[in-house]
Amino acid sequence: MSLMRRGVIGADGARYAGLARGLGYDVSGGMSITGGGGELYPWEIDPGSGPVGGRRAYVASCASTQEEAGLMEDDGGVVAAGRQDGGRGRSGGRWVSPRGGIYISVVLRPGSGFEAGLLPAAASLAVRAAARAAGTAAGLRWPNDVTVGGRKAAGVMVDAEAGPGGVERAVVGIGINTDATAAAAEGELGGSAGFYGAAPLCGAGQRPAVARALLAELGRLYVLLGSGGAGRVAGMWEAASGIIGRRTIIRGAEGIAERLEWDGALVVDGRRIYAG
């Protein structure tokens, strides 16, 4: 982008160039702006058309994007952070969130009849699609993990508010490891119960592109879930996970994984297993 071509010259050009440099961009002598360090600024993560990402906010640091998004009312609104000091995963577990990762929460207001139990599956599928855009082959692990090489590369959590007609509001939180953060997770969580390793899903410089792809795909799946496509989303997750038809042990239940139900339960030998 060139400031001169946009008519920003003289003192204004110098002022805007200084602001751009302060945000991590490189500004050449001709006022051409490049770089940006991969930060998730609102203008960098615009997914284009679609129901998710119409309103976007960025905070350099916060306790949790889930808390920040809790203050946002817009359906499809997005909060991204450079780092989190109190990031949390499913069931209140800690999510190590140093600078350089992808930390995003999305506000959804689906209305009555929406199959909210499949939101974690939809978000996991969206992360997997974004990984492909970054050139990474990712897998899925029930209930809401995205893996690379058998190690955790991303996690999803959903905070939902129920009303008379079903879920009225849900905040979908997504944390993604990059090559700048996976080692920190290994160092802090290694040896913890349930920890099976951390892997990067992308490079730190790829964060905006991955976030754009993630939001675009999440928007597509959100529409699908709201228009009678719950069975398709469940089938997509089943195909991507590779667990269906295989023997597994989940939450103490051992047997053959049969299917993913619309409420998010995994059926193992006829038993419905729910995420904690």
Coordinates of C-alpha atoms in Angstrom, one line a residue:
M1 CA 0.0 0.0 0.0
S2 CA 1.4 3.4 -0.9
L3 CA 0.5 6.5 1.2
M4 CA 1.4 8.8 -1.7
R5 CA -0.9 7.0 -4.2
R6 CA -3.7 7.5 -1.6
G7 CA -3.0 11.2 -1.5
V8 CA -1.4 11.2 2.0
I9 CA 1.6 13.5 1.6
G10 CA 3.7 16.0 3.5
A11 CA 3.1 16.3 7.3
D12 CA 0.1 13.9 7.1
G13 CA 2.2 11.3 5.3
A14 CA 4.9 11.5 8.0
R15 CA 2.4 11.3 10.7
Y16 CA 0.7 8.2 9.2
A17 CA 4.0 6.7 8.4
G18 CA 4.9 7.0 12.1
L19 CA 1.7 5.4 13.2
A20 CA 2.2 2.6 10.7
R21 CA 5.7 2.0 12.1
G22 CA 4.4 2.0 15.6
L23 CA 2.0 -0.9 14.6
G24 CA 4.9 -2.9 13.2
Y25 CA 4.7 -2.1 9.5
D26 CA 7.7 -1.3 7.4
V27 CA 7.5 2.1 5.6
S28 CA 9.9 2.8 2.7
G29 CA 11.1 6.1 1.5
G30 CA 8.3 6.2 -1.1
M31 CA 5.7 5.8 1.7
S32 CA 5.0 2.2 0.7
I33 CA 3.7 0.1 3.7
T34 CA 4.5 -3.5 4.0
G35 CA 4.8 -6.1 6.7
G36 CA 2.9 -5.7 9.9
G37 CA 4.4 -8.5 11.9
G38 CA 1.4 -10.8 11.5
E39 CA -0.7 -9.0 14.1
L40 CA -4.5 -9.6 14.0
Y41 CA -5.5 -6.0 13.4
P42 CA -9.1 -5.6 12.2
W43 CA -8.2 -4.6 8.7
E44 CA -5.8 -7.6 8.4
I45 CA -8.4 -10.2 9.3
D46 CA -11.4 -9.1 7.2
P47 CA -12.9 -12.3 5.8
G48 CA -15.0 -10.4 3.2
S49 CA -18.6 -11.1 2.9
G50 CA -20.3 -13.5 5.2
P51 CA -22.1 -13.6 8.6
V52 CA -18.9 -13.7 10.7
G53 CA -16.4 -10.8 11.0
G54 CA -18.6 -7.8 10.1
R55 CA -17.4 -6.1 13.3
R56 CA -13.9 -6.8 14.4
A57 CA -11.9 -5.6 17.4
Y58 CA -8.3 -6.1 18.4
V59 CA -6.6 -5.7 21.8
A60 CA -2.9 -6.0 22.3
S61 CA -3.3 -7.8 25.6
C62 CA -6.3 -9.0 27.7
A63 CA -7.2 -11.5 30.3
S64 CA -9.3 -13.5 27.8
T65 CA -10.9 -12.8 24.4
Q66 CA -14.0 -14.6 25.8
E67 CA -14.4 -11.9 28.4
E68 CA -13.9 -9.1 25.8
A69 CA -16.4 -10.7 23.4
G70 CA -18.9 -11.0 26.2
L71 CA -19.2 -7.2 26.0
M72 CA -20.0 -7.4 22.2
E73 CA -23.6 -7.8 21.1
D74 CA -23.2 -8.1 17.3
D75 CA -24.0 -11.4 15.7
G76 CA -20.7 -12.5 14.0
G77 CA -18.7 -10.0 16.0
V78 CA -15.0 -10.9 16.5
V79 CA -12.4 -10.0 19.1
A80 CA -8.8 -10.9 18.5
A81 CA -5.8 -10.4 20.9
G82 CA -2.1 -10.3 20.7
R83 CA -1.8 -12.2 23.9
Q84 CA -3.9 -13.4 26.8
D85 CA -3.0 -13.4 30.5
G86 CA -5.9 -15.6 31.6
G87 CA -6.7 -17.7 28.5
R88 CA -8.7 -20.7 29.3
G89 CA -9.7 -23.9 27.5
R90 CA -12.6 -26.3 27.8
S91 CA -13.7 -27.1 31.4
G92 CA -11.7 -24.2 32.7
G93 CA -8.3 -25.5 31.8
R94 CA -5.5 -23.0 31.2
W95 CA -4.6 -22.1 27.6
V96 CA -1.0 -20.8 27.4
S97 CA -1.3 -17.6 25.4
P98 CA 2.0 -15.7 24.8
R99 CA 2.4 -13.2 22.0
G100 CA 2.6 -14.7 18.6
G101 CA -0.4 -17.0 18.7
I102 CA -3.9 -16.7 17.3
Y103 CA -6.5 -15.9 20.0
I104 CA -10.0 -15.1 18.7
S105 CA -13.5 -15.1 20.1
V106 CA -16.6 -14.9 17.9
V107 CA -20.1 -13.8 19.1
L108 CA -23.0 -15.8 17.6
R109 CA -26.7 -15.1 18.1
P110 CA -28.3 -18.0 16.3
G111 CA -31.9 -17.9 17.5
S112 CA -34.3 -20.8 18.0
G113 CA -33.9 -24.2 16.5
F114 CA -30.2 -23.9 16.0
E115 CA -28.1 -27.0 16.6
A116 CA -25.6 -25.4 19.0
G117 CA -24.2 -28.7 20.2
L118 CA -22.3 -28.9 16.9
L119 CA -20.6 -25.5 17.3
P120 CA -17.4 -27.0 18.7
A121 CA -17.3 -29.4 15.7
A122 CA -18.0 -26.5 13.2
A123 CA -15.3 -24.4 14.8
S124 CA -12.8 -27.3 14.7
L125 CA -13.6 -27.9 11.0
A126 CA -13.1 -24.2 10.3
V127 CA -9.6 -24.3 12.0
R128 CA -8.7 -27.3 9.9
A129 CA -9.7 -25.5 6.7
A130 CA -7.6 -22.6 7.8
A131 CA -4.7 -24.9 8.4
R132 CA -5.0 -26.2 4.8
A133 CA -4.8 -22.6 3.6
A134 CA -1.5 -22.3 5.5
G135 CA -0.2 -25.5 3.9
T136 CA -0.6 -27.6 7.1
A137 CA -2.3 -31.0 7.2
A138 CA -4.3 -31.0 10.4
G139 CA -6.5 -33.7 12.1
L140 CA -9.4 -33.5 14.6
R141 CA -9.6 -35.0 18.1
W142 CA -12.9 -35.2 19.9
P143 CA -14.4 -33.1 21.3
N144 CA -12.8 -29.9 20.0
D145 CA -9.0 -30.2 19.4
V146 CA -7.2 -29.7 16.2
T147 CA -4.0 -31.7 15.9
V148 CA -0.8 -31.7 13.8
G149 CA 1.4 -34.8 13.9
G150 CA -0.7 -36.1 16.8
R151 CA 0.0 -33.1 19.0
K152 CA -2.4 -30.3 19.9
A153 CA -2.3 -27.3 17.5
A154 CA -5.5 -25.6 18.4
G155 CA -8.4 -25.7 20.8
V156 CA -12.0 -24.6 20.8
M157 CA -14.4 -23.7 23.6
V158 CA -18.0 -22.4 23.5
D159 CA -19.7 -20.4 26.2
A160 CA -23.5 -20.5 25.5
E161 CA -26.5 -18.7 27.0
A162 CA -29.8 -20.5 26.7
G163 CA -33.2 -19.0 26.4
P164 CA -36.8 -20.3 26.0
G165 CA -36.2 -21.1 22.3
G166 CA -32.7 -22.6 22.7
V167 CA -29.3 -21.0 22.6
E168 CA -29.7 -17.3 22.3
R169 CA -26.0 -16.3 22.3
A170 CA -22.8 -18.2 22.1
V171 CA -19.2 -17.1 22.2
V172 CA -16.8 -19.4 20.3
G173 CA -13.2 -19.1 21.6
I174 CA -10.4 -20.4 19.4
G175 CA -6.7 -20.6 20.4
I176 CA -4.1 -21.6 17.8
N177 CA -0.5 -22.4 18.3
T178 CA 2.1 -21.0 15.9
D179 CA 5.8 -21.6 15.6
A180 CA 6.2 -18.8 18.1
T181 CA 4.0 -20.3 20.9
A182 CA 4.1 -24.1 20.7
A183 CA 7.3 -24.4 22.6
A184 CA 6.0 -22.2 25.4
A185 CA 3.0 -24.5 25.8
E186 CA 5.3 -27.5 25.9
G187 CA 7.4 -25.9 28.5
E188 CA 4.6 -24.9 30.8
L189 CA 2.2 -27.8 30.4
G190 CA 4.6 -30.7 29.7
G191 CA 3.8 -33.5 32.2
S192 CA 0.3 -32.1 33.0
A193 CA -2.5 -34.6 33.1
G194 CA -4.2 -34.9 29.7
F195 CA -1.4 -33.0 27.9
Y196 CA -0.4 -34.8 24.8
G197 CA 2.0 -32.3 23.3
A198 CA 1.8 -29.0 21.4
A199 CA 2.5 -28.3 17.7
P200 CA 2.4 -25.2 15.6
L201 CA -0.4 -24.9 13.1
C202 CA 1.2 -22.1 11.1
G203 CA 4.0 -19.5 11.3
A204 CA 3.5 -16.4 13.3
G205 CA 3.7 -14.3 10.1
Q206 CA 0.8 -16.3 8.7
R207 CA -1.6 -15.4 11.4
P208 CA -3.8 -12.8 9.5
A209 CA -4.2 -15.2 6.5
V210 CA -5.1 -18.1 8.8
A211 CA -7.6 -15.9 10.7
R212 CA -9.3 -14.7 7.5
A213 CA -9.7 -18.3 6.3
L214 CA -10.9 -19.4 9.7
L215 CA -13.6 -16.7 10.0
A216 CA -14.8 -17.2 6.4
E217 CA -15.2 -21.0 6.9
L218 CA -16.8 -20.5 10.3
G219 CA -19.3 -18.2 8.7
R220 CA -20.1 -20.8 6.1
L221 CA -20.6 -23.5 8.6
Y222 CA -22.7 -21.2 10.8
V223 CA -25.1 -20.7 8.0
L224 CA -25.1 -24.4 7.3
L225 CA -26.0 -25.2 10.9
G226 CA -28.8 -22.7 10.9
S227 CA -30.4 -23.9 7.6
G228 CA -30.9 -27.6 8.4
G229 CA -27.4 -28.7 7.7
A230 CA -26.5 -30.2 11.1
G231 CA -26.2 -33.7 9.6
R232 CA -23.8 -32.5 7.0
V233 CA -21.6 -30.7 9.6
A234 CA -21.6 -33.9 11.8
G235 CA -20.7 -36.0 8.7
M236 CA -17.9 -33.6 7.8
W237 CA -16.5 -33.9 11.3
E238 CA -16.8 -37.7 11.3
A239 CA -14.9 -37.9 8.0
A240 CA -12.2 -35.5 9.0
S241 CA -11.6 -37.1 12.5
G242 CA -11.0 -40.6 11.2
I243 CA -12.3 -42.0 14.5
I244 CA -15.6 -43.4 13.3
G245 CA -15.5 -47.2 13.1
R246 CA -12.3 -47.4 15.1
R247 CA -11.8 -48.7 18.6
T248 CA -11.1 -45.9 21.1
I249 CA -11.1 -45.0 24.8
I250 CA -12.8 -41.7 25.7
R251 CA -13.6 -40.6 29.2
G252 CA -13.3 -44.2 30.5
A253 CA -15.5 -45.6 27.7
E254 CA -13.8 -48.1 25.5
G255 CA -15.4 -49.4 22.3
I256 CA -16.0 -48.6 18.6
A257 CA -16.8 -44.9 17.8
E258 CA -20.1 -45.0 15.9
R259 CA -21.1 -41.4 15.1
L260 CA -21.3 -37.8 16.3
E261 CA -24.7 -36.8 17.4
W262 CA -26.3 -33.4 16.7
D263 CA -26.0 -32.4 20.3
G264 CA -22.2 -33.0 20.2
A265 CA -22.2 -36.4 21.9
L266 CA -19.9 -39.0 20.5
V267 CA -21.6 -42.5 20.4
V268 CA -19.2 -45.3 21.5
D269 CA -20.7 -48.8 21.4
G270 CA -24.2 -47.3 21.9
R271 CA -23.2 -45.0 24.8
R272 CA -23.4 -41.3 24.4
I273 CA -20.2 -39.6 25.6
Y274 CA -20.4 -35.8 26.3
A275 CA -17.5 -33.4 26.6
G276 CA -16.8 -32.3 30.2

